[in-house]
C-alpha positions as CSV (number, residue, x, y, z in Angstrom):
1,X,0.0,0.0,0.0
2,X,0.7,3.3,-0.3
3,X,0.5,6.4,1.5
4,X,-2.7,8.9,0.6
5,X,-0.4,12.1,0.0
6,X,1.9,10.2,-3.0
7,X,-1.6,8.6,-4.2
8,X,-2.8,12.4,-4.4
9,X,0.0,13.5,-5.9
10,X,0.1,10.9,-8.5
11,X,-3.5,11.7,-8.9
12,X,-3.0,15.1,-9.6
13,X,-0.6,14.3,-12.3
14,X,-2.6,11.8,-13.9
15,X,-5.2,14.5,-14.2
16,X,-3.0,17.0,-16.1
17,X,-1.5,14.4,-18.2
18,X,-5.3,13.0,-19.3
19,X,-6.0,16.7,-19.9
20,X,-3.1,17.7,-21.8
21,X,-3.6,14.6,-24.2
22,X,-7.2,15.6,-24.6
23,X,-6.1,18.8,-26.2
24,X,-3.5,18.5,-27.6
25,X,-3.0,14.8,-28.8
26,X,-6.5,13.3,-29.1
27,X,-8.1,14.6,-32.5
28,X,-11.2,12.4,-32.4
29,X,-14.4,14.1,-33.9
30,X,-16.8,13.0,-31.1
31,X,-14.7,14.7,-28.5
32,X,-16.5,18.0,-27.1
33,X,-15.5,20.6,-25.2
34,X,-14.6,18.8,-22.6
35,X,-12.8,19.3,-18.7
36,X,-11.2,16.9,-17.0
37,X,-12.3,17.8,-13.5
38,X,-11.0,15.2,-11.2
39,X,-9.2,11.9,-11.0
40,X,-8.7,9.5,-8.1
41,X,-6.2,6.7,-7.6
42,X,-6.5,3.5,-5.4
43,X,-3.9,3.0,-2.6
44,X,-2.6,0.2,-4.8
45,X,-2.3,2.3,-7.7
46,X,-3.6,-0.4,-10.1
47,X,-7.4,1.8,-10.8
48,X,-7.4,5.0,-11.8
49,X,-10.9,7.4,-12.3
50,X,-10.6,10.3,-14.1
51,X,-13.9,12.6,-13.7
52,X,-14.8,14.9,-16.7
53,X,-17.1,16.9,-17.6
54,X,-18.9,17.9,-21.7
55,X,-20.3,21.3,-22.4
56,X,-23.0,20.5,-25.1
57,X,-26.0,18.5,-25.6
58,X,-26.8,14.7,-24.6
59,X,-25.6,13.3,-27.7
60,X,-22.1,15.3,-27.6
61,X,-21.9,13.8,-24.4
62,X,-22.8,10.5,-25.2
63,X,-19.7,11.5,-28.2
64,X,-17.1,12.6,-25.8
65,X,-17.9,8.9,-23.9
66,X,-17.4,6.8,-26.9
67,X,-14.4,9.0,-28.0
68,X,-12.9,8.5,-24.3
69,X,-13.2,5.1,-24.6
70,X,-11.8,4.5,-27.4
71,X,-8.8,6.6,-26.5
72,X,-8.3,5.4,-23.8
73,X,-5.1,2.6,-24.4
74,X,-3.4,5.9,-26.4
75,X,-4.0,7.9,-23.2
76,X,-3.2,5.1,-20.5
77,X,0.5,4.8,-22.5
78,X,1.2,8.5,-22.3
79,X,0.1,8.1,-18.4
80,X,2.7,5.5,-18.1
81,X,5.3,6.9,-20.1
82,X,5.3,10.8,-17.6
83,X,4.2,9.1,-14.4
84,X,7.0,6.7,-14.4
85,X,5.1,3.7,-12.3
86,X,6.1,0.4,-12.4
87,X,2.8,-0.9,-13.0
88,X,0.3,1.9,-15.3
89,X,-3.0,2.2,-13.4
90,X,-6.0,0.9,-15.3
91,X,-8.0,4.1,-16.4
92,X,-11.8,4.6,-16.2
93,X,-13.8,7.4,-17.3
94,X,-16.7,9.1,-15.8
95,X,-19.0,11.8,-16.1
96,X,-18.9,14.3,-13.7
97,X,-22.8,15.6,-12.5
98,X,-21.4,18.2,-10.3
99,X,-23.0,20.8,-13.0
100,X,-26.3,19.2,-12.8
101,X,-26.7,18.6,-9.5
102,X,-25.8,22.3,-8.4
103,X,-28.1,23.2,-10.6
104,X,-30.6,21.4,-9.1
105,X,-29.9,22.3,-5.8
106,X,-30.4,25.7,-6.8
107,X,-33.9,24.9,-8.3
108,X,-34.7,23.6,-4.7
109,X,-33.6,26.3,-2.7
110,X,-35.5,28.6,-5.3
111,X,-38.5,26.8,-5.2
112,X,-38.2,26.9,-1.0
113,X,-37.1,30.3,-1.0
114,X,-41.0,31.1,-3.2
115,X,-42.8,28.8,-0.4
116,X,-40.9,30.9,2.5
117,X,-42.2,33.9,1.1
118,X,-45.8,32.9,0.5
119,X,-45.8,31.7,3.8
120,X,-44.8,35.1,5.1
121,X,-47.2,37.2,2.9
122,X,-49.9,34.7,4.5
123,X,-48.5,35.3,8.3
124,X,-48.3,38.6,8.3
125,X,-52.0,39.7,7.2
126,X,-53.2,36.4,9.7
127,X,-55.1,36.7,13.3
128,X,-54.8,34.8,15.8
129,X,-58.0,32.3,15.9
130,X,-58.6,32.6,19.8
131,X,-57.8,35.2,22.3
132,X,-55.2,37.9,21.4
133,X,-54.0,37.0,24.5
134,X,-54.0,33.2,25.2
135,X,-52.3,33.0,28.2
136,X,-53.9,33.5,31.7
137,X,-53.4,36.6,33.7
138,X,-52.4,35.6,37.4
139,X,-55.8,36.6,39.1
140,X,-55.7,39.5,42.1
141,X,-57.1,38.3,45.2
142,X,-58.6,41.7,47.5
143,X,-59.3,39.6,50.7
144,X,-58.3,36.5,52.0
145,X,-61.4,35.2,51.9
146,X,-62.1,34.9,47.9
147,X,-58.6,33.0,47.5
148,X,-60.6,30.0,49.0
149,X,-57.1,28.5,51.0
150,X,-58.7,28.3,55.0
């Protein structure tokens, strides 16, 4: 095994070497505009994620997969070749749905944010459905005699 801070580091590189082969060696057609925006190694340092993500519609996505793929033994040499490890970590691509799930995190904090105010228009013309003053007043005794204790 190996430590988490070399795994990070090798990690990191792996990351810019994926990305630097994406622009400037890969010339595949189906590849979009496309950021690599993370990658993660296992302690062993046999598996290697790399996290990306495709500006563009569903179909340049589903593109930039299938170009990925099939780059993928091309980009795993070059990984190799500047990392210098004994044994070159298997690489697997996958889309990153940071984008998309920020957005909709937004659209829920929106759509609370619309509910909190309704709620507040509503409160602040309301009544209260009993007494104005619910709670009980501590009753004033004059003589010893109403208080009832003998």
């Amino acid at each position: 095994m190996v430590d988490a801070a070399r795994a990070r580091k090798l990690a990191d590189r792996i990351q810019k070497v994926v990305a630097e082969m994406l622009e400037r060696r890969i010339k595949d057609p189906r590849l979009g505009f496309v950021t690599v925006t993370d990658a993660r190694l296992t302690n062993d340092l046999r598996d290697a994620t790399v996290y990306y993500t495709v500006f563009g519609s569903a179909e340049e996505k589903a593109g930039t997969g299938a170009a990925l793929e099939s780059a993928k033994g091309v980009i795993r040499s070059e990984v190799g070749r500047q990392t210098g490890l004994r044994h070159t970590p298997s690489l697997t691509f996958v889309m990153d749905e940071v984008q998309e799930n920020a957005q909709h995190i937004e659209e829920l904090l929106a759509k609370a944010r619309r509910a909190d105010a309704e709620v507040a228009r509503a409160a602040a013309t309301a009544k209260p459905a009993g007494d104005p003053d619910p709670y009980k007043a501590p009753r004033e005794f004059q003589d010893e005699d109403e208080r009832g204790d003998d």
